[in-house]
Short mmCIF file of C-alpha atoms in Angstrom, two decimals:
data_model
loop_
_atom_site.label_atom_id
_atom_site.label_comp_id
_atom_site.label_asym_id
_atom_site.label_seq_id
_atom_site.Cartn_x
_atom_site.Cartn_y
_atom_site.Cartn_z
CA MET A 1 -29.03 100.62 -83.20
CA TYR A 2 -30.12 99.07 -86.50
CA GLY A 3 -33.20 101.27 -86.52
CA ALA A 4 -31.04 104.36 -86.08
CA MET A 5 -28.62 103.20 -88.79
CA ALA A 6 -31.54 102.63 -91.15
CA ASN A 7 -31.82 106.42 -91.40
CA ALA A 8 -28.82 106.08 -93.72
CA SER A 9 -29.18 102.72 -95.44
CA GLU A 10 -25.66 103.00 -96.83
CA ALA A 11 -24.28 103.15 -93.28
CA LEU A 12 -26.35 100.13 -92.24
CA ASP A 13 -25.33 98.19 -95.36
CA THR A 14 -21.65 99.01 -94.83
CA TYR A 15 -21.84 97.98 -91.18
CA LEU A 16 -23.65 94.70 -91.85
CA TYR A 17 -21.38 93.71 -94.74
CA GLY A 18 -18.16 94.55 -92.91
CA TYR A 19 -19.33 92.89 -89.69
CA GLU A 20 -20.24 89.69 -91.55
CA ARG A 21 -16.92 89.63 -93.43
CA PHE A 22 -14.99 90.12 -90.17
CA ARG A 23 -16.94 87.33 -88.45
CA LYS A 24 -16.55 84.87 -91.34
CA GLU A 25 -13.17 85.64 -92.91
CA SER A 26 -10.82 87.19 -90.35
CA GLY A 27 -9.38 83.90 -89.16
CA PHE A 28 -9.89 85.02 -85.55
CA THR A 29 -11.71 82.59 -83.27
CA PRO A 30 -15.07 83.75 -81.89
CA ALA A 31 -13.31 84.50 -78.57
CA GLU A 32 -10.63 86.55 -80.33
CA GLN A 33 -13.30 88.44 -82.28
CA GLU A 34 -14.95 89.45 -79.02
CA ILE A 35 -11.60 90.59 -77.60
CA VAL A 36 -11.19 92.86 -80.62
CA PHE A 37 -14.74 94.22 -80.42
CA LEU A 38 -14.54 94.75 -76.66
CA THR A 39 -11.21 96.55 -76.93
CA ILE A 40 -12.52 98.88 -79.64
CA SER A 41 -15.74 99.54 -77.71
CA TYR A 42 -13.76 100.24 -74.54
CA GLU A 43 -11.50 102.71 -76.32
CA ASN A 44 -14.52 104.39 -77.92
CA GLY A 45 -16.38 104.45 -74.59
CA CYS A 46 -19.46 102.70 -75.98
CA GLU A 47 -21.63 101.61 -73.07
CA TYR A 48 -24.05 99.65 -75.26
CA CYS A 49 -21.41 97.64 -77.13
CA MET A 50 -19.40 96.95 -73.98
CA ALA A 51 -22.48 95.40 -72.36
CA ALA A 52 -23.53 93.53 -75.52
CA HIS A 53 -20.10 92.12 -76.36
CA SER A 54 -19.40 91.26 -72.71
CA THR A 55 -22.59 89.20 -72.71
CA ILE A 56 -21.72 87.52 -76.02
CA ALA A 57 -18.19 86.86 -74.78
CA ASP A 58 -19.48 85.32 -71.56
CA THR A 59 -22.28 83.22 -73.04
CA ARG A 60 -21.39 82.29 -76.63
CA SER A 61 -17.77 82.91 -77.50
CA GLY A 62 -15.72 81.17 -74.84
CA VAL A 63 -13.82 84.24 -73.69
CA PRO A 64 -12.41 83.71 -70.21
CA ARG A 65 -14.35 85.96 -67.82
CA ALA A 66 -11.04 87.28 -66.47
CA ALA A 67 -10.15 88.57 -69.96
CA THR A 68 -13.53 90.26 -70.41
CA ASP A 69 -13.29 91.82 -66.96
CA ALA A 70 -9.74 93.03 -67.64
CA ILE A 71 -10.82 94.86 -70.79
CA ARG A 72 -13.83 96.35 -68.99
CA ALA A 73 -11.49 97.67 -66.29
CA GLY A 74 -8.81 98.90 -68.67
CA ALA A 75 -6.42 96.35 -67.18
CA ARG A 76 -3.94 93.88 -68.66
CA ILE A 77 -5.22 90.48 -69.85
CA ASP A 78 -3.35 87.52 -68.33
CA ASP A 79 -3.56 85.23 -71.38
CA PRO A 80 -0.52 86.16 -73.56
CA ARG A 81 -2.22 85.63 -76.94
CA LEU A 82 -5.39 87.51 -76.03
CA ARG A 83 -3.28 90.24 -74.42
CA ALA A 84 -1.26 90.67 -77.64
CA LEU A 85 -4.48 90.88 -79.64
CA SER A 86 -6.06 93.45 -77.34
CA GLU A 87 -2.89 95.51 -77.02
CA PHE A 88 -2.37 95.63 -80.79
CA THR A 89 -6.00 96.66 -81.33
CA ARG A 90 -5.58 99.36 -78.69
CA ALA A 91 -2.33 100.54 -80.33
CA MET A 92 -4.08 100.82 -83.70
CA LEU A 93 -6.76 103.01 -82.15
CA ARG A 94 -4.58 105.15 -79.91
CA LYS A 95 -1.91 105.66 -82.56
CA ARG A 96 -4.50 106.31 -85.26
CA GLY A 97 -3.45 103.45 -87.51
CA ARG A 98 0.27 104.02 -87.05
CA PRO A 99 1.42 101.20 -84.79
CA ASP A 100 5.11 101.06 -83.91
CA GLN A 101 7.17 98.20 -85.29
CA GLU A 102 7.29 96.83 -81.75
CA ASP A 103 3.45 96.73 -81.70
CA VAL A 104 3.40 94.85 -85.01
CA ASP A 105 6.18 92.46 -83.96
CA SER A 106 4.42 91.59 -80.69
CA PHE A 107 1.20 90.89 -82.59
CA LEU A 108 2.91 88.71 -85.18
CA ASP A 109 5.02 86.94 -82.53
CA ALA A 110 1.77 85.94 -80.79
CA GLY A 111 0.89 83.90 -83.87
CA PHE A 112 -1.28 86.36 -85.78
CA SER A 113 -0.80 87.23 -89.45
CA GLU A 114 -0.26 90.38 -91.48
CA LYS A 115 -3.71 89.76 -93.01
CA GLN A 116 -5.17 89.97 -89.51
CA ILE A 117 -3.69 93.44 -89.09
CA LEU A 118 -6.03 94.51 -91.88
CA ASP A 119 -8.85 92.49 -90.31
CA ILE A 120 -8.41 94.55 -87.15
CA LEU A 121 -8.65 97.67 -89.31
CA LEU A 122 -11.94 96.32 -90.67
CA ALA A 123 -13.18 95.63 -87.13
CA ILE A 124 -12.25 99.18 -86.09
CA ALA A 125 -14.22 100.56 -89.04
CA VAL A 126 -17.41 98.58 -88.41
CA LYS A 127 -17.29 98.84 -84.63
CA THR A 128 -16.73 102.59 -84.83
CA ILE A 129 -19.86 102.86 -86.99
CA SER A 130 -21.88 101.03 -84.33
CA ASN A 131 -20.19 102.73 -81.34
CA TYR A 132 -20.77 106.20 -82.74
CA THR A 133 -24.35 105.36 -83.75
CA ASN A 134 -25.02 104.28 -80.17
CA HIS A 135 -23.45 107.49 -78.86
CA ILE A 136 -25.43 109.75 -81.19
CA PHE A 137 -28.78 108.04 -80.68
CA ASP A 138 -28.25 107.01 -77.03
CA THR A 139 -29.30 103.44 -77.80
CA PRO A 140 -31.08 101.98 -74.77
CA LEU A 141 -29.56 98.82 -73.35
CA ASP A 142 -31.53 95.67 -74.15
CA ALA A 143 -32.67 93.54 -71.22
CA PRO A 144 -30.41 90.55 -72.06
CA PHE A 145 -27.33 92.79 -71.68
CA LYS A 146 -28.30 94.51 -68.40
CA SER A 147 -26.27 92.13 -66.23
CA ARG A 148 -23.09 93.33 -67.98
CA GLU A 149 -23.93 97.03 -67.99
CA TRP A 150 -20.77 99.17 -68.20
CA LYS A 151 -19.86 102.81 -67.77
CA PRO A 152 -16.52 104.35 -68.72
CA ALA A 153 -14.33 105.28 -65.76
CA ASP A 154 -14.56 108.89 -66.91
CA SER A 155 -18.17 109.28 -68.01
CA THR A 156 -18.17 113.02 -67.44
CA PRO A 157 -19.64 114.82 -70.45
CA ARG A 158 -16.93 116.54 -72.46
CA PRO A 159 -17.17 120.36 -72.57
CA GLN A 160 -17.97 121.77 -75.97
CA PRO A 161 -15.70 124.37 -77.59
CA ALA A 162 -16.80 127.93 -76.88
CA ASP A 163 -17.85 128.43 -80.49
CA ALA A 164 -19.93 125.22 -80.68
CA LYS A 165 -23.61 125.78 -81.16
#
């Protein structure tokens, strides 16, 4: 993925800077960060990032396997705080940055902050850069992530508009 992004160094630089800032300054725990990244990758249908972040979640970030598996299946997370985080991230994506007040209230009621709403926006930006890069360049899955390989439920190629060339 980094090699593909290097074709546009400004894209790689933006990704790396934003990713680092999210990791270091969002106030989310490592487990919560993985919940955000997994939710975005699920919604964007990124096979590479779903496998990579599932592996990181399982081995380094302390995400309960049940939570990782729920996101991978498009199901509800049992843990109330992680569920609120994932559902708000999903609302931001599905509603194109226009969450309902109920979405915001549920997120804040779970103990998150208004600053973290913007941190989720940052995560959406950087993860979309990586997800789309993986889609465009069909990034092969690295061996360490093979055990958590993932395919979207609907992996049927989308038909192109009649006028697409």
